[in-house]
Backbone atoms as SQL, in Angstrom:
CREATE TABLE atoms (id INTEGER PRIMARY KEY, chain TEXT, resi INTEGER, resn TEXT, atom TEXT, x REAL, y REAL, z REAL);
INSERT INTO atoms VALUES
  (1, 'A', 1, 'MET', 'N', -8.081, 7.496, -7.269),
  (2, 'A', 1, 'MET', 'CA', -7.973, 8.184, -5.353),
  (3, 'A', 1, 'MET', 'C', -9.514, 7.994, -5.394),
  (4, 'A', 2, 'SER', 'N', -9.674, 7.822, -3.782),
  (5, 'A', 2, 'SER', 'CA', -10.975, 7.531, -3.437),
  (6, 'A', 2, 'SER', 'C', -11.317, 7.878, -2.199),
  (7, 'A', 3, 'GLY', 'N', -12.481, 7.939, -1.651),
  (8, 'A', 3, 'GLY', 'CA', -12.508, 8.052, -0.262),
  (9, 'A', 3, 'GLY', 'C', -12.645, 9.375, 0.146),
  (10, 'A', 4, 'GLY', 'N', -13.008, 9.612, 1.499),
  (11, 'A', 4, 'GLY', 'CA', -13.353, 11.316, 1.669),
  (12, 'A', 4, 'GLY', 'C', -11.909, 12.201, 2.294),
  (13, 'A', 5, 'PRO', 'N', -12.399, 13.047, 3.021),
  (14, 'A', 5, 'PRO', 'CA', -11.279, 14.207, 3.461),
  (15, 'A', 5, 'PRO', 'C', -10.398, 13.329, 4.546),
  (16, 'A', 6, 'GLY', 'N', -10.599, 12.315, 5.231),
  (17, 'A', 6, 'GLY', 'CA', -9.687, 11.386, 6.386),
  (18, 'A', 6, 'GLY', 'C', -8.281, 11.689, 6.103),
  (19, 'A', 7, 'PRO', 'N', -7.584, 11.126, 6.794),
  (20, 'A', 7, 'PRO', 'CA', -6.415, 10.949, 6.421),
  (21, 'A', 7, 'PRO', 'C', -5.984, 9.640, 5.357),
  (22, 'A', 8, 'THR', 'N', -4.790, 10.052, 4.512),
  (23, 'A', 8, 'THR', 'CA', -4.453, 9.297, 3.312),
  (24, 'A', 8, 'THR', 'C', -3.694, 7.968, 3.695),
  (25, 'A', 9, 'ALA', 'N', -4.411, 6.846, 3.126),
  (26, 'A', 9, 'ALA', 'CA', -3.602, 5.715, 2.620),
  (27, 'A', 9, 'ALA', 'C', -3.214, 5.332, 1.332),
  (28, 'A', 10, 'LEU', 'N', -1.789, 4.605, 1.163),
  (29, 'A', 10, 'LEU', 'CA', -1.447, 4.283, -0.131),
  (30, 'A', 10, 'LEU', 'C', -1.611, 2.751, 0.197),
  (31, 'A', 11, 'VAL', 'N', -1.910, 1.761, -1.171),
  (32, 'A', 11, 'VAL', 'CA', -2.596, 0.724, -1.313),
  (33, 'A', 11, 'VAL', 'C', -1.792, 0.121, -2.634),
  (34, 'A', 12, 'VAL', 'N', -0.759, -0.780, -1.954),
  (35, 'A', 12, 'VAL', 'CA', -0.104, -1.185, -3.407),
  (36, 'A', 12, 'VAL', 'C', -0.057, -2.571, -3.595),
  (37, 'A', 13, 'GLU', 'N', -0.668, -2.593, -4.733),
  (38, 'A', 13, 'GLU', 'CA', -1.386, -4.035, -5.034),
  (39, 'A', 13, 'GLU', 'C', -1.701, -4.218, -6.653),
  (40, 'A', 14, 'TYR', 'N', -0.910, -5.422, -6.932),
  (41, 'A', 14, 'TYR', 'CA', -0.932, -5.439, -8.490),
  (42, 'A', 14, 'TYR', 'C', -2.670, -6.457, -8.813),
  (43, 'A', 15, 'ASP', 'N', -3.528, -6.649, -7.676),
  (44, 'A', 15, 'ASP', 'CA', -4.392, -7.975, -7.985),
  (45, 'A', 15, 'ASP', 'C', -5.831, -7.197, -8.054),
  (46, 'A', 16, 'PRO', 'N', -6.364, -6.663, -8.632),
  (47, 'A', 16, 'PRO', 'CA', -7.242, -6.058, -8.860),
  (48, 'A', 16, 'PRO', 'C', -8.486, -6.331, -7.424),
  (49, 'A', 17, 'PHE', 'N', -8.785, -7.738, -7.607),
  (50, 'A', 17, 'PHE', 'CA', -9.472, -7.808, -6.295),
  (51, 'A', 17, 'PHE', 'C', -8.940, -7.665, -4.954),
  (52, 'A', 18, 'VAL', 'N', -7.858, -8.056, -4.396),
  (53, 'A', 18, 'VAL', 'CA', -7.335, -7.564, -3.482),
  (54, 'A', 18, 'VAL', 'C', -7.309, -6.153, -3.386),
  (55, 'A', 19, 'LEU', 'N', -6.673, -5.008, -4.320),
  (56, 'A', 19, 'LEU', 'CA', -6.708, -3.820, -4.012),
  (57, 'A', 19, 'LEU', 'C', -8.328, -2.818, -3.852),
  (58, 'A', 20, 'ALA', 'N', -9.691, -3.743, -4.533),
  (59, 'A', 20, 'ALA', 'CA', -10.766, -3.265, -4.243),
  (60, 'A', 20, 'ALA', 'C', -10.761, -3.743, -3.043),
  (61, 'A', 21, 'THR', 'N', -10.662, -4.641, -2.806),
  (62, 'A', 21, 'THR', 'CA', -11.185, -5.033, -1.087),
  (63, 'A', 21, 'THR', 'C', -10.463, -4.161, -0.404),
  (64, 'A', 22, 'LEU', 'N', -9.345, -4.363, -0.424),
  (65, 'A', 22, 'LEU', 'CA', -8.474, -3.338, 0.956),
  (66, 'A', 22, 'LEU', 'C', -8.852, -2.013, 0.454),
  (67, 'A', 23, 'SER', 'N', -8.825, -1.602, -0.400),
  (68, 'A', 23, 'SER', 'CA', -9.671, 0.270, -0.506),
  (69, 'A', 23, 'SER', 'C', -10.913, 0.387, -0.091),
  (70, 'A', 24, 'ARG', 'N', -11.986, -0.744, -0.347),
  (71, 'A', 24, 'ARG', 'CA', -13.183, -0.735, 0.473),
  (72, 'A', 24, 'ARG', 'C', -12.744, -0.779, 2.067),
  (73, 'A', 25, 'ILE', 'N', -12.211, -1.217, 2.624),
  (74, 'A', 25, 'ILE', 'CA', -11.843, -1.643, 3.941),
  (75, 'A', 25, 'ILE', 'C', -11.382, -0.234, 4.526),
  (76, 'A', 26, 'LEU', 'N', -10.092, 0.530, 3.945),
  (77, 'A', 26, 'LEU', 'CA', -9.885, 1.766, 4.554),
  (78, 'A', 26, 'LEU', 'C', -10.791, 2.823, 4.258),
  (79, 'A', 27, 'GLU', 'N', -11.446, 2.516, 3.150),
  (80, 'A', 27, 'GLU', 'CA', -12.872, 3.731, 2.917),
  (81, 'A', 27, 'GLU', 'C', -13.612, 3.589, 3.959),
  (82, 'A', 28, 'ASP', 'N', -13.853, 2.600, 4.420),
  (83, 'A', 28, 'ASP', 'CA', -14.869, 2.296, 5.312),
  (84, 'A', 28, 'ASP', 'C', -14.427, 2.695, 6.761),
  (85, 'A', 29, 'ALA', 'N', -13.239, 2.739, 6.804),
  (86, 'A', 29, 'ALA', 'CA', -12.500, 3.292, 7.914),
  (87, 'A', 29, 'ALA', 'C', -12.235, 4.809, 8.136),
  (88, 'A', 30, 'GLY', 'N', -12.389, 5.368, 7.279),
  (89, 'A', 30, 'GLY', 'CA', -12.248, 7.146, 6.778),
  (90, 'A', 30, 'GLY', 'C', -10.813, 7.256, 6.398),
  (91, 'A', 31, 'TYR', 'N', -10.528, 6.290, 5.823),
  (92, 'A', 31, 'TYR', 'CA', -8.894, 6.897, 4.981),
  (93, 'A', 31, 'TYR', 'C', -9.588, 7.467, 3.546),
  (94, 'A', 32, 'ARG', 'N', -9.070, 8.378, 2.909),
  (95, 'A', 32, 'ARG', 'CA', -8.582, 8.669, 1.572),
  (96, 'A', 32, 'ARG', 'C', -7.699, 7.484, 0.867),
  (97, 'A', 33, 'VAL', 'N', -7.953, 7.072, -0.095),
  (98, 'A', 33, 'VAL', 'CA', -7.329, 6.203, -0.610),
  (99, 'A', 33, 'VAL', 'C', -6.558, 6.350, -1.867),
  (100, 'A', 34, 'LEU', 'N', -5.206, 5.862, -2.338),
  (101, 'A', 34, 'LEU', 'CA', -4.536, 6.405, -3.397),
  (102, 'A', 34, 'LEU', 'C', -3.884, 4.895, -3.779),
  (103, 'A', 35, 'SER', 'N', -4.317, 4.423, -5.030),
  (104, 'A', 35, 'SER', 'CA', -3.341, 2.950, -4.941),
  (105, 'A', 35, 'SER', 'C', -2.395, 2.598, -6.075),
  (106, 'A', 36, 'ALA', 'N', -1.748, 2.323, -6.324),
  (107, 'A', 36, 'ALA', 'CA', -0.665, 2.079, -6.995),
  (108, 'A', 36, 'ALA', 'C', 0.177, 0.539, -7.105),
  (109, 'A', 37, 'PRO', 'N', 0.437, -0.220, -8.632),
  (110, 'A', 37, 'PRO', 'CA', 0.511, -1.324, -8.653),
  (111, 'A', 37, 'PRO', 'C', 1.715, -2.035, -8.554),
  (112, 'A', 38, 'THR', 'N', 2.388, -1.182, -8.602),
  (113, 'A', 38, 'THR', 'CA', 3.921, -1.668, -8.286),
  (114, 'A', 38, 'THR', 'C', 4.826, -0.869, -7.410),
  (115, 'A', 39, 'SER', 'N', 5.891, -1.483, -6.610),
  (116, 'A', 39, 'SER', 'CA', 6.742, -0.683, -5.706),
  (117, 'A', 39, 'SER', 'C', 7.236, 0.819, -6.210),
  (118, 'A', 40, 'ARG', 'N', 7.719, 0.795, -7.589),
  (119, 'A', 40, 'ARG', 'CA', 8.311, 1.783, -8.158),
  (120, 'A', 40, 'ARG', 'C', 7.185, 3.059, -8.334),
  (121, 'A', 41, 'ALA', 'N', 5.702, 2.789, -8.766),
  (122, 'A', 41, 'ALA', 'CA', 4.860, 3.701, -8.929),
  (123, 'A', 41, 'ALA', 'C', 4.589, 4.099, -7.393),
  (124, 'A', 42, 'ALA', 'N', 4.733, 3.413, -6.374),
  (125, 'A', 42, 'ALA', 'CA', 4.359, 3.468, -4.933),
  (126, 'A', 42, 'ALA', 'C', 5.108, 4.402, -4.786),
  (127, 'A', 43, 'LEU', 'N', 6.519, 4.808, -4.585),
  (128, 'A', 43, 'LEU', 'CA', 7.412, 5.406, -4.215),
  (129, 'A', 43, 'LEU', 'C', 7.638, 6.346, -4.843),
  (130, 'A', 44, 'LEU', 'N', 7.089, 6.829, -6.071),
  (131, 'A', 44, 'LEU', 'CA', 6.561, 7.909, -6.779),
  (132, 'A', 44, 'LEU', 'C', 5.777, 8.816, -6.578),
  (133, 'A', 45, 'LEU', 'N', 4.433, 7.872, -6.044),
  (134, 'A', 45, 'LEU', 'CA', 3.403, 8.235, -5.566),
  (135, 'A', 45, 'LEU', 'C', 3.390, 9.151, -4.324),
  (136, 'A', 46, 'ALA', 'N', 4.183, 8.377, -3.106),
  (137, 'A', 46, 'ALA', 'CA', 4.098, 8.600, -2.430),
  (138, 'A', 46, 'ALA', 'C', 5.180, 9.970, -2.064),
  (139, 'A', 47, 'GLU', 'N', 5.996, 10.193, -2.514),
  (140, 'A', 47, 'GLU', 'CA', 6.476, 11.593, -3.089),
  (141, 'A', 47, 'GLU', 'C', 6.203, 12.635, -2.789),
  (142, 'A', 48, 'THR', 'N', 4.690, 12.616, -3.456),
  (143, 'A', 48, 'THR', 'CA', 3.859, 13.277, -4.196),
  (144, 'A', 48, 'THR', 'C', 2.581, 13.744, -2.953),
  (145, 'A', 49, 'VAL', 'N', 2.437, 12.876, -1.948),
  (146, 'A', 49, 'VAL', 'CA', 1.689, 12.887, -0.804),
  (147, 'A', 49, 'VAL', 'C', 2.166, 13.163, 0.651),
  (148, 'A', 50, 'PRO', 'N', 2.349, 14.586, 0.844),
  (149, 'A', 50, 'PRO', 'CA', 2.475, 15.191, 2.169),
  (150, 'A', 50, 'PRO', 'C', 1.688, 14.678, 3.415),
  (151, 'A', 51, 'ASP', 'N', 0.749, 14.104, 3.213),
  (152, 'A', 51, 'ASP', 'CA', 0.042, 13.776, 4.722),
  (153, 'A', 51, 'ASP', 'C', -0.124, 12.022, 4.392),
  (154, 'A', 52, 'LEU', 'N', 0.631, 11.422, 3.523),
  (155, 'A', 52, 'LEU', 'CA', 0.531, 10.142, 3.781),
  (156, 'A', 52, 'LEU', 'C', 0.604, 9.432, 5.060),
  (157, 'A', 53, 'ALA', 'N', -0.550, 8.797, 5.973),
  (158, 'A', 53, 'ALA', 'CA', -0.877, 8.104, 7.159),
  (159, 'A', 53, 'ALA', 'C', -0.232, 6.783, 7.108),
  (160, 'A', 54, 'LEU', 'N', -0.483, 5.915, 6.162),
  (161, 'A', 54, 'LEU', 'CA', -0.418, 4.507, 6.060),
  (162, 'A', 54, 'LEU', 'C', -0.236, 4.081, 4.653),
  (163, 'A', 55, 'ALA', 'N', 0.301, 2.858, 4.735),
  (164, 'A', 55, 'ALA', 'CA', 0.675, 2.290, 3.279),
  (165, 'A', 55, 'ALA', 'C', 0.529, 0.680, 3.666),
  (166, 'A', 56, 'VAL', 'N', -0.062, 0.393, 2.605),
  (167, 'A', 56, 'VAL', 'CA', -0.358, -1.049, 2.751),
  (168, 'A', 56, 'VAL', 'C', 0.104, -1.539, 1.706),
  (169, 'A', 57, 'THR', 'N', 0.633, -2.827, 1.728),
  (170, 'A', 57, 'THR', 'CA', 0.920, -3.754, 0.823),
  (171, 'A', 57, 'THR', 'C', 1.217, -4.874, 0.757),
  (172, 'A', 58, 'GLY', 'N', 1.380, -5.759, -0.188),
  (173, 'A', 58, 'GLY', 'CA', 1.406, -6.952, -0.253),
  (174, 'A', 58, 'GLY', 'C', 2.949, -7.480, -0.385),
  (175, 'A', 59, 'ASP', 'N', 3.193, -8.737, -0.069),
  (176, 'A', 59, 'ASP', 'CA', 4.998, -9.104, -0.174),
  (177, 'A', 59, 'ASP', 'C', 5.023, -9.309, -1.093),
  (178, 'A', 60, 'LEU', 'N', 4.365, -9.460, -1.932),
  (179, 'A', 60, 'LEU', 'CA', 4.781, -10.617, -3.914),
  (180, 'A', 60, 'LEU', 'C', 4.151, -9.114, -4.884),
  (181, 'A', 61, 'LEU', 'N', 5.389, -8.647, -5.242),
  (182, 'A', 61, 'LEU', 'CA', 5.239, -7.427, -6.363),
  (183, 'A', 61, 'LEU', 'C', 5.427, -7.560, -7.790),
  (184, 'A', 62, 'PRO', 'N', 5.058, -7.083, -8.989),
  (185, 'A', 62, 'PRO', 'CA', 5.488, -7.268, -9.981),
  (186, 'A', 62, 'PRO', 'C', 6.991, -6.589, -10.403),
  (187, 'A', 63, 'ASP', 'N', 7.483, -6.040, -9.628),
  (188, 'A', 63, 'ASP', 'CA', 9.147, -5.572, -9.396),
  (189, 'A', 63, 'ASP', 'C', 9.532, -5.484, -8.177),
  (190, 'A', 64, 'GLY', 'N', 9.667, -6.392, -7.051),
  (191, 'A', 64, 'GLY', 'CA', 10.099, -6.368, -5.691),
  (192, 'A', 64, 'GLY', 'C', 9.150, -7.003, -4.694),
  (193, 'A', 65, 'HIS', 'N', 9.994, -6.527, -3.705),
  (194, 'A', 65, 'HIS', 'CA', 8.759, -7.293, -2.530),
  (195, 'A', 65, 'HIS', 'C', 8.368, -6.209, -1.640),
  (196, 'A', 66, 'GLY', 'N', 7.005, -6.050, -0.990),
  (197, 'A', 66, 'GLY', 'CA', 6.716, -5.116, -0.088),
  (198, 'A', 66, 'GLY', 'C', 7.284, -5.007, 1.273),
  (199, 'A', 67, 'SER', 'N', 8.241, -6.356, 1.251),
  (200, 'A', 67, 'SER', 'CA', 8.976, -5.331, 2.668),
  (201, 'A', 67, 'SER', 'C', 10.051, -4.556, 2.146),
  (202, 'A', 68, 'GLU', 'N', 10.822, -4.908, 0.916),
  (203, 'A', 68, 'GLU', 'CA', 11.664, -3.847, 0.924),
  (204, 'A', 68, 'GLU', 'C', 11.045, -2.937, 0.365),
  (205, 'A', 69, 'LEU', 'N', 9.783, -2.642, -0.031),
  (206, 'A', 69, 'LEU', 'CA', 8.907, -0.822, -0.172),
  (207, 'A', 69, 'LEU', 'C', 8.671, -0.532, 1.201),
  (208, 'A', 70, 'VAL', 'N', 8.028, -1.355, 2.162),
  (209, 'A', 70, 'VAL', 'CA', 8.049, -1.323, 3.189),
  (210, 'A', 70, 'VAL', 'C', 9.596, -0.339, 3.978),
  (211, 'A', 71, 'THR', 'N', 10.421, -0.942, 4.075),
  (212, 'A', 71, 'THR', 'CA', 12.051, -0.717, 4.234),
  (213, 'A', 71, 'THR', 'C', 12.251, 0.886, 3.775),
  (214, 'A', 72, 'GLY', 'N', 11.770, 0.942, 2.372),
  (215, 'A', 72, 'GLY', 'CA', 12.167, 2.104, 1.604),
  (216, 'A', 72, 'GLY', 'C', 11.323, 3.232, 1.844),
  (217, 'A', 73, 'LEU', 'N', 10.385, 3.008, 2.207),
  (218, 'A', 73, 'LEU', 'CA', 9.203, 4.009, 2.927),
  (219, 'A', 73, 'LEU', 'C', 9.548, 4.330, 4.569),
  (220, 'A', 74, 'ALA', 'N', 9.894, 3.536, 4.789),
  (221, 'A', 74, 'ALA', 'CA', 10.711, 3.823, 6.293),
  (222, 'A', 74, 'ALA', 'C', 11.442, 4.675, 6.513),
  (223, 'A', 75, 'ASP', 'N', 13.026, 4.406, 5.898),
  (224, 'A', 75, 'ASP', 'CA', 14.096, 5.041, 5.298),
  (225, 'A', 75, 'ASP', 'C', 13.873, 6.227, 5.019),
  (226, 'A', 76, 'ARG', 'N', 12.821, 6.321, 3.784),
  (227, 'A', 76, 'ARG', 'CA', 12.718, 7.986, 3.592),
  (228, 'A', 76, 'ARG', 'C', 12.057, 9.021, 4.965),
  (229, 'A', 77, 'TRP', 'N', 11.069, 8.339, 5.349),
  (230, 'A', 77, 'TRP', 'CA', 10.287, 9.167, 6.409),
  (231, 'A', 77, 'TRP', 'C', 10.092, 8.520, 7.951),
  (232, 'A', 78, 'PRO', 'N', 11.283, 8.513, 8.186),
  (233, 'A', 78, 'PRO', 'CA', 11.757, 7.979, 9.755),
  (234, 'A', 78, 'PRO', 'C', 10.551, 8.282, 10.586),
  (235, 'A', 79, 'GLY', 'N', 9.910, 7.565, 11.281),
  (236, 'A', 79, 'GLY', 'CA', 9.358, 8.021, 12.414),
  (237, 'A', 79, 'GLY', 'C', 8.218, 9.046, 11.981),
  (238, 'A', 80, 'SER', 'N', 7.839, 8.970, 10.696),
  (239, 'A', 80, 'SER', 'CA', 6.835, 9.810, 10.733),
  (240, 'A', 80, 'SER', 'C', 5.561, 8.978, 9.766),
  (241, 'A', 81, 'ARG', 'N', 5.783, 7.692, 9.545),
  (242, 'A', 81, 'ARG', 'CA', 4.351, 7.363, 8.845),
  (243, 'A', 81, 'ARG', 'C', 4.317, 5.712, 9.294),
  (244, 'A', 82, 'ARG', 'N', 3.247, 5.225, 8.976),
  (245, 'A', 82, 'ARG', 'CA', 2.759, 3.650, 9.756),
  (246, 'A', 82, 'ARG', 'C', 2.834, 3.095, 8.396),
  (247, 'A', 83, 'TRP', 'N', 3.616, 2.140, 8.103),
  (248, 'A', 83, 'TRP', 'CA', 3.543, 1.060, 7.166),
  (249, 'A', 83, 'TRP', 'C', 3.152, -0.308, 7.753),
  (250, 'A', 84, 'LEU', 'N', 2.534, -1.093, 6.380),
  (251, 'A', 84, 'LEU', 'CA', 2.313, -2.328, 6.891),
  (252, 'A', 84, 'LEU', 'C', 2.257, -3.184, 6.101),
  (253, 'A', 85, 'CYS', 'N', 3.000, -4.152, 5.777),
  (254, 'A', 85, 'CYS', 'CA', 3.243, -5.041, 4.559),
  (255, 'A', 85, 'CYS', 'C', 2.608, -7.058, 5.159),
  (256, 'A', 86, 'PHE', 'N', 1.729, -7.171, 4.246),
  (257, 'A', 86, 'PHE', 'CA', 1.144, -8.652, 4.099),
  (258, 'A', 86, 'PHE', 'C', 1.348, -9.710, 3.427),
  (259, 'A', 87, 'LEU', 'N', 1.620, -10.852, 3.749),
  (260, 'A', 87, 'LEU', 'CA', 2.119, -11.854, 3.141),
  (261, 'A', 87, 'LEU', 'C', 0.863, -12.742, 2.678),
  (262, 'A', 88, 'ALA', 'N', 0.641, -12.665, 1.075),
  (263, 'A', 88, 'ALA', 'CA', -0.327, -13.915, 0.544),
  (264, 'A', 88, 'ALA', 'C', -0.347, -14.968, 0.472),
  (265, 'A', 89, 'VAL', 'N', -0.315, -16.134, 1.079),
  (266, 'A', 89, 'VAL', 'CA', -0.213, -17.480, 0.129),
  (267, 'A', 89, 'VAL', 'C', -1.065, -17.979, -0.357),
  (268, 'A', 90, 'PRO', 'N', -1.014, -18.722, -1.332),
  (269, 'A', 90, 'PRO', 'CA', -1.519, -19.327, -2.051),
  (270, 'A', 90, 'PRO', 'C', -1.662, -20.385, -1.228),
  (271, 'A', 91, 'LEU', 'N', -3.316, -21.207, -0.469),
  (272, 'A', 91, 'LEU', 'CA', -3.424, -22.409, -0.318),
  (273, 'A', 91, 'LEU', 'C', -3.841, -23.415, -1.296),
  (274, 'A', 92, 'PRO', 'N', -3.056, -24.469, -0.860),
  (275, 'A', 92, 'PRO', 'CA', -2.769, -25.872, -1.677),
  (276, 'A', 92, 'PRO', 'C', -4.116, -26.427, -2.334),
  (277, 'A', 93, 'SER', 'N', -4.346, -26.533, -3.562),
  (278, 'A', 93, 'SER', 'CA', -5.678, -27.278, -3.615),
  (279, 'A', 93, 'SER', 'C', -5.611, -28.867, -3.364),
  (280, 'A', 94, 'LYS', 'N', -6.879, -29.371, -3.182),
  (281, 'A', 94, 'LYS', 'CA', -7.219, -30.978, -2.617),
  (282, 'A', 94, 'LYS', 'C', -6.547, -31.572, -3.892);
C-alpha cells in the first residue's frame, strides 16, 4: 500500500515493472494504491477495502482474465465502483 489519503485504487498486475508504473501514475493523481498479483488476491483484498474507488487490471493474469475480474467486481458492487481493464499485447519483433 502506498500513496496519500486520497481515494483508494487497486492495481492488479503480475509484472513488477507494469505494476510500479501504474502505481506511480495513480499515486501522482492522488490515489492511495493497493496491489495484487492475481485475480483471486484482488478479490480478497477488495473485500477488505470499503472505500475502493478504482480498480485497474491487465487482461492477462496468472489465474484468469482481467475482464472476468472486472465483471466479478462490478457484480459484487453494482453501481458503486469504477473498473478499468486494459489489454497489453506484445509487439512483434523485427
